[in-house]
Amino acid sequence: MLKVTDLRKNYGDNEVLKGINIEIKKGEVIAIIGPSGSGKSTFLRCMNLMETPTGGEILFKDKLLNDPKMKDAEIDKVREDIGMVFQQFNLFPHLTVLDNITLAPMKRKNLSQAEAEEIGENLLSKVGLLDKKDAYPNNLSGGQKQRVAIARALAMNPEFMLFDEPTSALDPEMVKEVLLVIQALVEDDMTLAIVTHEMNFAKRVASRVLFIDNGVIVEQGTPEEIFNNPQKQRTKEFLDQINY
Amino acid sequence: MGNVNIDFGRVWEWMPTFFEGTLVTIVLSLSTVIIGSLIGLVVVLMKMSNVKPLKVIADLYTNVVRGTPMLLQLFIWLYGLPMLGISFSGLSFLGGTYGTREFITAIVALAINSGAYVSEVLRGGLEAVDKGQTEAGRALGLSKRETMFSIIIPQAIRTVLPGLGNEFITMIKESSIVSTVGVFDVMYTSNIVKASTYSIFEPLIVVGVIYFILTYSLSALMKNLEKRLNTYA
């Protein structure tokens, strides 16, 4: 589904990604772990071109995404198929919960309001927030906001989802409700990549874990391999340092 | 003080004239702010576009307008540019007050002046919207334009409202300079009344009170509107 070859990203002289190679297959659940500043979020954000890579290739369904000839409209089209969930939720505060979800399907997929609302309401009941459909985001808790943000991304019916530290901005008691929603997606065979500090969650749901440090994938493998039997010294150090 | 004899009775009968002038001031500043806002919107979109020449033109416009006196700009539109063949003719069907060359040119000059300030107010408002909002829109597949019009501008309106209100208040006051070129605004009425009654002090006070009532009620109105738009709920 997605193939990344020698992906590089610089900010000025600062080399954040130093050649990342990975192939993600349909149905895979990729957990990306690593210390802060390692480049893991930048890597995730390159996959839907939120960041423009400075080098390398990203192929999504055999289409080269970071082709300089790629038109803005084509990039928009690709992004419809790649959902993204942010650490800070980024819900639209001027729209109700339901309108947050229906905006993009109505604009991009030419759905009628009724059609979009039906999809929206279905998704809201899936994330357990149908009763909040007329509320504004500022009246929701962090966990509820993130569940709405997930529903909003799902409304475009994406084939691949990116989660950028979806629980890092949450109070501890709200982490679980969001992780359960993501877990339900995994059970529905969604292909996804998640940058996370929730190691137990990664262990439980990931099909593959990437440990990124200093702009490269240091080590990757099944959760079993990475967490119980890491091969690289750097991976061991990192896992020893964190508490989970 | 001794020989000054203040008597508002003498100017009382001129009230209809003051009101006529007040109406001119309101029409002038209102049309200026409306046209100025449209200019400001176009200019801010030029400033935020990726097309370099548009950016340069927009920046030049803002800097020149903000860096020179409005009175000078008015004189240039009214007396300077006509020498180069650029002028606005009167629109006689609008009548002897609103249809004069001076009134029409004053609106153009003031609106172009206002547009520069409005564009800065709008830019501030658009930039104040969290970057994550743009990212969320674009990540859903919305185009730059769709994101701007469905997500950014609706949120920016709330932030720019006080600035636009201030611009309106400024225009009510600053539009008084058109009295120097013979536009019959409320400031100009003080000249008329002065010439007819030989009172200097009283007409100025009446005009001052009128300006104050206009600006004070407008700012109260804006405060009210802001309060109502302040919360997302």
GROMACS .gro file of C-alpha atoms in nm:
model
  477
    1MET     CA    1   0.000   0.000   0.000
    2LEU     CA    2   0.276   0.242   0.095
    3LYS     CA    3   0.641   0.224   0.011
    4VAL     CA    4   0.899   0.468   0.144
    5THR     CA    5   1.248   0.472  -0.003
    6ASP     CA    6   1.541   0.666   0.139
    7LEU     CA    7   1.314   0.937   0.280
    8ARG     CA    8   1.501   1.249   0.387
    9LYS     CA    9   1.392   1.572   0.546
   10ASN     CA   10   1.603   1.872   0.637
   11TYR     CA   11   1.511   2.192   0.811
   12GLY     CA   12   1.795   2.415   0.701
   13ASP     CA   13   2.111   2.241   0.817
   14ASN     CA   14   1.919   2.023   1.055
   15GLU     CA   15   1.878   1.675   0.912
   16VAL     CA   16   1.568   1.530   1.077
   17LEU     CA   17   1.517   1.222   0.860
   18LYS     CA   18   1.829   1.055   0.729
   19GLY     CA   19   1.701   0.792   0.492
   20ILE     CA   20   1.397   0.596   0.599
   21ASN     CA   21   1.298   0.278   0.416
   22ILE     CA   22   0.981   0.089   0.484
   23GLU     CA   23   0.699  -0.088   0.311
   24ILE     CA   24   0.356  -0.097   0.472
   25LYS     CA   25   0.109  -0.359   0.353
   26LYS     CA   26  -0.266  -0.349   0.363
   27GLY     CA   27  -0.401  -0.440   0.706
   28GLU     CA   28  -0.076  -0.370   0.888
   29VAL     CA   29  -0.071  -0.179   1.214
   30ILE     CA   30   0.257   0.003   1.254
   31ALA     CA   31   0.353   0.148   1.590
   32ILE     CA   32   0.631   0.405   1.573
   33ILE     CA   33   0.822   0.457   1.894
   34GLY     CA   34   1.132   0.654   1.983
   35PRO     CA   35   1.262   0.943   2.191
   36SER     CA   36   1.131   1.294   2.135
   37GLY     CA   37   1.309   1.475   1.856
   38SER     CA   38   1.394   1.145   1.689
   39GLY     CA   39   1.198   1.234   1.374
   40LYS     CA   40   0.910   0.994   1.423
   41SER     CA   41   0.637   1.259   1.391
   42THR     CA   42   0.811   1.416   1.094
   43PHE     CA   43   0.821   1.076   0.929
   44LEU     CA   44   0.450   1.028   0.990
   45ARG     CA   45   0.372   1.376   0.857
   46CYS     CA   46   0.569   1.311   0.540
   47MET     CA   47   0.341   1.022   0.453
   48ASN     CA   48   0.050   1.254   0.370
   49LEU     CA   49   0.277   1.539   0.265
   50MET     CA   50   0.198   1.757   0.564
   51GLU     CA   51   0.576   1.793   0.545
   52THR     CA   52   0.744   1.798   0.207
   53PRO     CA   53   1.033   1.551   0.197
   54THR     CA   54   1.370   1.687   0.088
   55GLY     CA   55   1.471   1.357  -0.067
   56GLY     CA   56   1.364   1.001  -0.135
   57GLU     CA   57   1.037   0.859  -0.255
   58ILE     CA   58   0.695   0.790  -0.111
   59LEU     CA   59   0.477   0.559  -0.316
   60PHE     CA   60   0.113   0.528  -0.212
   61LYS     CA   61  -0.078   0.268  -0.411
   62ASP     CA   62   0.204   0.283  -0.667
   63LYS     CA   63   0.173   0.657  -0.709
   64LEU     CA   64   0.473   0.878  -0.637
   65LEU     CA   65   0.344   1.134  -0.386
   66ASN     CA   66   0.640   1.365  -0.365
   67ASP     CA   67   0.670   1.408  -0.739
   68PRO     CA   68   0.747   1.778  -0.800
   69LYS     CA   69   0.509   1.763  -1.097
   70MET     CA   70   0.226   1.657  -0.869
   71LYS     CA   71  -0.048   1.920  -0.876
   72ASP     CA   72  -0.207   2.058  -0.559
   73ALA     CA   73  -0.542   1.911  -0.661
   74GLU     CA   74  -0.386   1.563  -0.695
   75ILE     CA   75  -0.231   1.591  -0.351
   76ASP     CA   76  -0.571   1.686  -0.209
   77LYS     CA   77  -0.714   1.376  -0.374
   78VAL     CA   78  -0.450   1.152  -0.217
   79ARG     CA   79  -0.511   1.304   0.124
   80GLU     CA   80  -0.876   1.202   0.101
   81ASP     CA   81  -0.751   0.844   0.117
   82ILE     CA   82  -0.508   0.900   0.403
   83GLY     CA   83  -0.675   1.000   0.728
   84MET     CA   84  -0.484   1.184   0.996
   85VAL     CA   85  -0.543   1.230   1.367
   86PHE     CA   86  -0.343   1.493   1.552
   87GLN     CA   87  -0.207   1.520   1.902
   88GLN     CA   88  -0.397   1.847   1.956
   89PHE     CA   89  -0.722   1.715   1.797
   90ASN     CA   90  -0.756   2.027   1.579
   91LEU     CA   91  -1.133   2.013   1.571
   92PHE     CA   92  -1.300   2.311   1.406
   93PRO     CA   93  -1.426   2.515   1.703
   94HIS     CA   94  -1.680   2.714   1.501
   95LEU     CA   95  -1.866   2.402   1.388
   96THR     CA   96  -2.076   2.154   1.582
   97VAL     CA   97  -1.945   1.803   1.630
   98LEU     CA   98  -2.162   1.673   1.345
   99ASP     CA   99  -2.062   1.959   1.114
  100ASN     CA  100  -1.697   1.890   1.190
  101ILE     CA  101  -1.750   1.543   1.050
  102THR     CA  102  -1.971   1.628   0.752
  103LEU     CA  103  -1.770   1.925   0.619
  104ALA     CA  104  -1.508   1.733   0.420
  105PRO     CA  105  -1.739   1.460   0.278
  106MET     CA  106  -1.979   1.728   0.155
  107LYS     CA  107  -1.703   1.938  -0.001
  108ARG     CA  108  -1.489   1.660  -0.145
  109LYS     CA  109  -1.725   1.371  -0.211
  110ASN     CA  110  -2.022   1.581  -0.315
  111LEU     CA  111  -2.248   1.413  -0.066
  112SER     CA  112  -2.576   1.580   0.020
  113GLN     CA  113  -2.613   1.706   0.372
  114ALA     CA  114  -2.849   1.422   0.455
  115GLU     CA  115  -2.608   1.159   0.323
  116ALA     CA  116  -2.314   1.312   0.505
  117GLU     CA  117  -2.510   1.341   0.827
  118GLU     CA  118  -2.610   0.976   0.808
  119ILE     CA  119  -2.244   0.879   0.779
  120GLY     CA  120  -2.156   1.124   1.055
  121GLU     CA  121  -2.417   0.991   1.293
  122ASN     CA  122  -2.312   0.632   1.228
  123LEU     CA  123  -1.952   0.718   1.305
  124LEU     CA  124  -2.048   0.913   1.615
  125SER     CA  125  -2.238   0.618   1.753
  126LYS     CA  126  -1.936   0.402   1.673
  127VAL     CA  127  -1.717   0.626   1.891
  128GLY     CA  128  -1.994   0.654   2.149
  129LEU     CA  129  -2.071   1.022   2.108
  130LEU     CA  130  -2.395   1.039   1.914
  131ASP     CA  131  -2.554   1.239   2.197
  132LYS     CA  132  -2.289   1.509   2.145
  133LYS     CA  133  -2.359   1.567   1.778
  134ASP     CA  134  -2.496   1.918   1.829
  135ALA     CA  135  -2.235   2.020   2.087
  136TYR     CA  136  -1.941   2.244   2.005
  137PRO     CA  137  -1.590   2.105   2.047
  138ASN     CA  138  -1.506   2.344   2.330
  139ASN     CA  139  -1.771   2.177   2.542
  140LEU     CA  140  -1.613   1.833   2.510
  141SER     CA  141  -1.344   1.668   2.721
  142GLY     CA  142  -1.009   1.592   2.561
  143GLY     CA  143  -1.093   1.227   2.515
  144GLN     CA  144  -1.425   1.312   2.353
  145LYS     CA  145  -1.254   1.561   2.121
  146GLN     CA  146  -1.009   1.300   2.005
  147ARG     CA  147  -1.287   1.048   1.942
  148VAL     CA  148  -1.467   1.310   1.730
  149ALA     CA  149  -1.141   1.380   1.546
  150ILE     CA  150  -1.112   1.010   1.467
  151ALA     CA  151  -1.472   1.000   1.344
  152ARG     CA  152  -1.402   1.307   1.130
  153ALA     CA  153  -1.106   1.136   0.965
  154LEU     CA  154  -1.306   0.816   0.913
  155ALA     CA  155  -1.588   1.005   0.741
  156MET     CA  156  -1.369   1.036   0.432
  157ASN     CA  157  -1.348   0.657   0.427
  158PRO     CA  158  -0.967   0.651   0.417
  159GLU     CA  159  -0.766   0.342   0.328
  160PHE     CA  160  -0.481   0.433   0.556
  161MET     CA  161  -0.475   0.625   0.882
  162LEU     CA  162  -0.200   0.821   1.051
  163PHE     CA  163  -0.211   0.886   1.424
  164ASP     CA  164   0.032   1.145   1.554
  165GLU     CA  165   0.059   1.085   1.930
  166PRO     CA  166  -0.319   1.074   1.964
  167THR     CA  167  -0.318   1.037   2.343
  168SER     CA  168  -0.024   1.258   2.440
  169ALA     CA  169  -0.234   1.567   2.506
  170LEU     CA  170  -0.490   1.378   2.714
  171ASP     CA  171  -0.540   1.353   3.086
  172PRO     CA  172  -0.449   1.000   3.197
  173GLU     CA  173  -0.806   0.896   3.267
  174MET     CA  174  -0.904   0.972   2.907
  175VAL     CA  175  -0.633   0.776   2.732
  176LYS     CA  176  -0.815   0.447   2.744
  177GLU     CA  177  -1.136   0.559   2.572
  178VAL     CA  178  -0.933   0.683   2.276
  179LEU     CA  179  -0.714   0.375   2.258
  180LEU     CA  180  -1.026   0.155   2.261
  181VAL     CA  181  -1.159   0.341   1.957
  182ILE     CA  182  -0.829   0.290   1.775
  183GLN     CA  183  -0.827  -0.073   1.877
  184ALA     CA  184  -1.175  -0.113   1.729
  185LEU     CA  185  -1.038   0.021   1.400
  186VAL     CA  186  -0.760  -0.235   1.411
  187GLU     CA  187  -1.017  -0.507   1.463
  188ASP     CA  188  -1.197  -0.375   1.154
  189ASP     CA  189  -0.874  -0.432   0.957
  190MET     CA  190  -0.783  -0.067   0.908
  191THR     CA  191  -0.429  -0.009   0.791
  192LEU     CA  192  -0.265   0.243   1.019
  193ALA     CA  193   0.053   0.394   1.152
  194ILE     CA  194   0.060   0.538   1.499
  195VAL     CA  195   0.329   0.740   1.671
  196THR     CA  196   0.282   0.665   2.038
  197HIS     CA  197   0.430   0.657   2.384
  198GLU     CA  198   0.175   0.401   2.497
  199MET     CA  199   0.402   0.097   2.490
  200ASN     CA  200   0.144  -0.144   2.627
  201PHE     CA  201  -0.096  -0.040   2.357
  202ALA     CA  202   0.172  -0.081   2.090
  203LYS     CA  203   0.249  -0.424   2.227
  204ARG     CA  204  -0.114  -0.527   2.218
  205VAL     CA  205  -0.233  -0.401   1.880
  206ALA     CA  206   0.069  -0.344   1.656
  207SER     CA  207   0.162  -0.594   1.391
  208ARG     CA  208   0.500  -0.427   1.362
  209VAL     CA  209   0.692  -0.185   1.582
  210LEU     CA  210   0.946   0.064   1.445
  211PHE     CA  211   1.202   0.214   1.676
  212ILE     CA  212   1.321   0.542   1.529
  213ASP     CA  213   1.611   0.739   1.666
  214ASN     CA  214   1.815   1.021   1.521
  215GLY     CA  215   1.629   1.016   1.189
  216VAL     CA  216   1.666   0.647   1.104
  217ILE     CA  217   1.479   0.327   1.178
  218VAL     CA  218   1.713   0.166   1.427
  219GLU     CA  219   1.520  -0.153   1.462
  220GLN     CA  220   1.188  -0.302   1.362
  221GLY     CA  221   0.999  -0.618   1.430
  222THR     CA  222   0.699  -0.772   1.595
  223PRO     CA  223   0.606  -0.630   1.936
  224GLU     CA  224   0.742  -0.950   2.085
  225GLU     CA  225   1.081  -0.900   1.919
  226ILE     CA  226   1.114  -0.529   1.997
  227PHE     CA  227   0.987  -0.525   2.352
  228ASN     CA  228   1.107  -0.861   2.481
  229ASN     CA  229   1.417  -0.919   2.280
  230PRO     CA  230   1.559  -0.599   2.130
  231GLN     CA  231   1.875  -0.655   1.930
  232LYS     CA  232   2.020  -0.307   1.919
  233GLN     CA  233   2.184  -0.140   2.216
  234ARG     CA  234   2.000   0.188   2.147
  235THR     CA  235   1.662   0.014   2.155
  236LYS     CA  236   1.745  -0.151   2.486
  237GLU     CA  237   1.852   0.180   2.637
  238PHE     CA  238   1.537   0.352   2.523
  239LEU     CA  239   1.307   0.081   2.655
  240ASP     CA  240   1.497   0.075   2.983
  241GLN     CA  241   1.457   0.448   3.023
  242ILE     CA  242   1.084   0.455   2.987
  243ASN     CA  243   0.839   0.336   3.234
  244TYR     CA  244   0.548   0.126   3.114
  245MET     CA  245  -1.355   8.487   2.927
  246GLY     CA  246  -1.518   8.814   3.017
  247ASN     CA  247  -1.654   8.925   2.683
  248VAL     CA  248  -1.736   8.578   2.547
  249ASN     CA  249  -2.107   8.528   2.530
  250ILE     CA  250  -2.199   8.165   2.487
  251ASP     CA  251  -2.542   8.122   2.345
  252PHE     CA  252  -2.654   7.794   2.194
  253GLY     CA  253  -2.989   7.952   2.111
  254ARG     CA  254  -2.840   8.112   1.801
  255VAL     CA  255  -2.730   7.779   1.654
  256TRP     CA  256  -3.046   7.591   1.749
  257GLU     CA  257  -3.230   7.682   1.433
  258TRP     CA  258  -2.942   7.532   1.234
  259MET     CA  259  -3.004   7.185   1.371
  260PRO     CA  260  -3.147   7.052   1.041
  261THR     CA  261  -2.822   7.156   0.873
  262PHE     CA  262  -2.617   6.975   1.135
  263PHE     CA  263  -2.828   6.664   1.081
  264GLU     CA  264  -2.785   6.680   0.707
  265GLY     CA  265  -2.410   6.699   0.758
  266THR     CA  266  -2.424   6.412   1.004
  267LEU     CA  267  -2.600   6.198   0.747
  268VAL     CA  268  -2.328   6.279   0.495
  269THR     CA  269  -2.061   6.177   0.746
  270ILE     CA  270  -2.240   5.849   0.816
  271VAL     CA  271  -2.287   5.767   0.446
  272LEU     CA  272  -1.929   5.861   0.373
  273SER     CA  273  -1.770   5.658   0.652
  274LEU     CA  274  -2.001   5.360   0.606
  275SER     CA  275  -1.938   5.332   0.231
  276THR     CA  276  -1.569   5.385   0.295
  277VAL     CA  277  -1.552   5.101   0.545
  278ILE     CA  278  -1.755   4.864   0.328
  279ILE     CA  279  -1.554   4.930   0.012
  280GLY     CA  280  -1.235   4.944   0.219
  281SER     CA  281  -1.310   4.601   0.368
  282LEU     CA  282  -1.355   4.451   0.022
  283ILE     CA  283  -1.027   4.606  -0.090
  284GLY     CA  284  -0.867   4.484   0.232
  285LEU     CA  285  -0.988   4.129   0.171
  286VAL     CA  286  -0.849   4.123  -0.182
  287VAL     CA  287  -0.520   4.272  -0.062
  288VAL     CA  288  -0.477   4.026   0.223
  289LEU     CA  289  -0.541   3.733  -0.012
  290MET     CA  290  -0.277   3.882  -0.243
  291LYS     CA  291  -0.036   3.909   0.051
  292MET     CA  292  -0.093   3.548   0.151
  293SER     CA  293  -0.076   3.409  -0.202
  294ASN     CA  294   0.228   3.236  -0.341
  295VAL     CA  295   0.247   3.468  -0.641
  296LYS     CA  296   0.539   3.701  -0.580
  297PRO     CA  297   0.428   4.002  -0.792
  298LEU     CA  298   0.088   4.008  -0.617
  299LYS     CA  299   0.264   4.008  -0.282
  300VAL     CA  300   0.494   4.291  -0.383
  301ILE     CA  301   0.208   4.507  -0.514
  302ALA     CA  302   0.003   4.445  -0.200
  303ASP     CA  303   0.294   4.529   0.032
  304LEU     CA  304   0.379   4.842  -0.165
  305TYR     CA  305   0.018   4.957  -0.151
  306THR     CA  306  -0.010   4.902   0.224
  307ASN     CA  307   0.319   5.073   0.299
  308VAL     CA  308   0.256   5.378   0.081
  309VAL     CA  309  -0.096   5.430   0.211
  310ARG     CA  310   0.001   5.385   0.575
  311GLY     CA  311   0.314   5.593   0.538
  312THR     CA  312   0.156   5.910   0.399
  313PRO     CA  313  -0.107   6.147   0.543
  314MET     CA  314  -0.466   6.087   0.444
  315LEU     CA  315  -0.510   6.457   0.365
  316LEU     CA  316  -0.226   6.433   0.115
  317GLN     CA  317  -0.385   6.125  -0.042
  318LEU     CA  318  -0.715   6.306  -0.072
  319PHE     CA  319  -0.549   6.605  -0.239
  320ILE     CA  320  -0.364   6.377  -0.479
  321TRP     CA  321  -0.685   6.200  -0.584
  322LEU     CA  322  -0.871   6.529  -0.615
  323TYR     CA  323  -0.612   6.769  -0.758
  324GLY     CA  324  -0.300   6.573  -0.851
  325LEU     CA  325  -0.419   6.275  -1.050
  326PRO     CA  326  -0.670   6.471  -1.263
  327MET     CA  327  -0.366   6.645  -1.412
  328LEU     CA  328  -0.262   6.301  -1.540
  329GLY     CA  329  -0.610   6.243  -1.669
  330ILE     CA  330  -0.716   6.020  -1.380
  331SER     CA  331  -1.029   6.161  -1.226
  332PHE     CA  332  -1.378   6.072  -1.114
  333SER     CA  333  -1.669   6.264  -1.251
  334GLY     CA  334  -1.967   6.360  -1.044
  335LEU     CA  335  -2.280   6.149  -1.064
  336SER     CA  336  -2.548   6.409  -1.096
  337PHE     CA  337  -2.836   6.164  -1.043
  338LEU     CA  338  -2.716   6.127  -0.682
  339GLY     CA  339  -2.793   6.491  -0.617
  340GLY     CA  340  -2.601   6.801  -0.523
  341THR     CA  341  -2.442   6.657  -0.210
  342TYR     CA  342  -2.375   6.290  -0.282
  343GLY     CA  343  -2.324   6.327  -0.653
  344THR     CA  344  -2.044   6.583  -0.657
  345ARG     CA  345  -1.701   6.507  -0.793
  346GLU     CA  346  -1.560   6.588  -0.449
  347PHE     CA  347  -1.786   6.342  -0.267
  348ILE     CA  348  -1.723   6.057  -0.510
  349THR     CA  349  -1.349   6.118  -0.508
  350ALA     CA  350  -1.350   6.140  -0.129
  351ILE     CA  351  -1.508   5.794  -0.106
  352VAL     CA  352  -1.247   5.654  -0.343
  353ALA     CA  353  -0.957   5.817  -0.156
  354LEU     CA  354  -1.084   5.719   0.187
  355ALA     CA  355  -1.175   5.364   0.083
  356ILE     CA  356  -0.832   5.308  -0.067
  357ASN     CA  357  -0.680   5.443   0.252
  358SER     CA  358  -0.903   5.228   0.469
  359GLY     CA  359  -0.832   4.915   0.262
  360ALA     CA  360  -0.467   4.924   0.364
  361TYR     CA  361  -0.551   4.933   0.733
  362VAL     CA  362  -0.826   4.675   0.698
  363SER     CA  363  -0.590   4.438   0.516
  364GLU     CA  364  -0.356   4.450   0.815
  365VAL     CA  365  -0.644   4.387   1.056
  366LEU     CA  366  -0.756   4.090   0.844
  367ARG     CA  367  -0.405   3.953   0.817
  368GLY     CA  368  -0.371   3.963   1.194
  369GLY     CA  369  -0.701   3.780   1.228
  370LEU     CA  370  -0.616   3.511   0.973
  371GLU     CA  371  -0.273   3.453   1.121
  372ALA     CA  372  -0.419   3.427   1.470
  373VAL     CA  373  -0.611   3.112   1.370
  374ASP     CA  374  -0.415   2.812   1.494
  375LYS     CA  375  -0.197   2.647   1.231
  376GLY     CA  376  -0.344   2.312   1.331
  377GLN     CA  377  -0.675   2.424   1.178
  378THR     CA  378  -0.519   2.455   0.834
  379GLU     CA  379  -0.344   2.122   0.880
  380ALA     CA  380  -0.664   1.949   0.984
  381GLY     CA  381  -0.845   2.089   0.680
  382ARG     CA  382  -0.570   1.998   0.436
  383ALA     CA  383  -0.526   1.651   0.588
  384LEU     CA  384  -0.894   1.581   0.515
  385GLY     CA  385  -0.828   1.659   0.150
  386LEU     CA  386  -0.973   2.008   0.146
  387SER     CA  387  -0.796   2.241  -0.093
  388LYS     CA  388  -0.617   2.554   0.022
  389ARG     CA  389  -0.912   2.759  -0.092
  390GLU     CA  390  -1.176   2.539   0.072
  391THR     CA  391  -0.977   2.543   0.395
  392MET     CA  392  -0.950   2.920   0.382
  393PHE     CA  393  -1.319   2.983   0.321
  394SER     CA  394  -1.477   2.707   0.533
  395ILE     CA  395  -1.237   2.692   0.825
  396ILE     CA  396  -1.002   2.989   0.857
  397ILE     CA  397  -1.212   3.291   0.757
  398PRO     CA  398  -1.517   3.199   0.970
  399GLN     CA  399  -1.291   3.178   1.275
  400ALA     CA  400  -1.098   3.493   1.186
  401ILE     CA  401  -1.416   3.700   1.165
  402ARG     CA  402  -1.449   3.685   1.541
  403THR     CA  403  -1.096   3.807   1.593
  404VAL     CA  404  -1.108   4.087   1.338
  405LEU     CA  405  -1.440   4.232   1.448
  406PRO     CA  406  -1.293   4.469   1.711
  407GLY     CA  407  -1.032   4.588   1.462
  408LEU     CA  408  -1.294   4.652   1.194
  409GLY     CA  409  -1.504   4.839   1.450
  410ASN     CA  410  -1.206   5.057   1.534
  411GLU     CA  411  -1.148   5.123   1.168
  412PHE     CA  412  -1.509   5.237   1.133
  413ILE     CA  413  -1.475   5.468   1.433
  414THR     CA  414  -1.150   5.607   1.295
  415MET     CA  415  -1.318   5.669   0.960
  416ILE     CA  416  -1.607   5.859   1.120
  417LYS     CA  417  -1.356   6.093   1.279
  418GLU     CA  418  -1.092   6.109   1.005
  419SER     CA  419  -1.346   6.161   0.730
  420SER     CA  420  -1.375   6.514   0.869
  421ILE     CA  421  -1.082   6.608   0.645
  422VAL     CA  422  -1.318   6.605   0.347
  423SER     CA  423  -1.459   6.931   0.481
  424THR     CA  424  -1.138   7.094   0.356
  425VAL     CA  425  -1.232   7.015  -0.003
  426GLY     CA  426  -1.589   7.133   0.026
  427VAL     CA  427  -1.775   6.812   0.098
  428PHE     CA  428  -2.077   6.897   0.307
  429ASP     CA  429  -2.010   6.665   0.602
  430VAL     CA  430  -2.086   6.739   0.965
  431MET     CA  431  -1.752   6.913   1.014
  432TYR     CA  432  -1.827   7.141   0.720
  433THR     CA  433  -2.159   7.244   0.874
  434SER     CA  434  -1.970   7.418   1.153
  435ASN     CA  435  -1.825   7.651   0.887
  436ILE     CA  436  -2.166   7.723   0.741
  437VAL     CA  437  -2.320   7.794   1.078
  438LYS     CA  438  -2.022   8.000   1.186
  439ALA     CA  439  -2.047   8.220   0.878
  440SER     CA  440  -2.420   8.275   0.924
  441THR     CA  441  -2.438   8.330   1.300
  442TYR     CA  442  -2.091   8.467   1.371
  443SER     CA  443  -2.071   8.206   1.649
  444ILE     CA  444  -1.742   8.021   1.655
  445PHE     CA  445  -1.754   7.821   1.976
  446GLU     CA  446  -2.106   7.681   1.974
  447PRO     CA  447  -2.107   7.512   1.631
  448LEU     CA  448  -1.778   7.342   1.716
  449ILE     CA  449  -1.925   7.206   2.037
  450VAL     CA  450  -2.238   7.082   1.860
  451VAL     CA  451  -2.026   6.908   1.597
  452GLY     CA  452  -1.805   6.762   1.870
  453VAL     CA  453  -2.106   6.624   2.053
  454ILE     CA  454  -2.240   6.472   1.730
  455TYR     CA  455  -1.907   6.298   1.658
  456PHE     CA  456  -1.893   6.172   2.013
  457ILE     CA  457  -2.246   6.032   2.002
  458LEU     CA  458  -2.170   5.858   1.672
  459THR     CA  459  -1.846   5.698   1.785
  460TYR     CA  460  -1.964   5.616   2.135
  461SER     CA  461  -2.279   5.439   2.023
  462LEU     CA  462  -2.085   5.254   1.756
  463SER     CA  463  -1.830   5.130   2.005
  464ALA     CA  464  -2.108   5.022   2.242
  465LEU     CA  465  -2.270   4.836   1.953
  466MET     CA  466  -1.942   4.665   1.865
  467LYS     CA  467  -1.885   4.560   2.225
  468ASN     CA  468  -2.227   4.404   2.233
  469LEU     CA  469  -2.168   4.219   1.907
  470GLU     CA  470  -1.830   4.094   2.026
  471LYS     CA  471  -1.980   3.964   2.344
  472ARG     CA  472  -2.241   3.770   2.152
  473LEU     CA  473  -1.985   3.620   1.916
  474ASN     CA  474  -1.731   3.555   2.183
  475THR     CA  475  -1.813   3.197   2.268
  476TYR     CA  476  -1.840   2.894   2.048
  477ALA     CA  477  -2.145   2.730   2.193
   0.00000   0.00000   0.00000
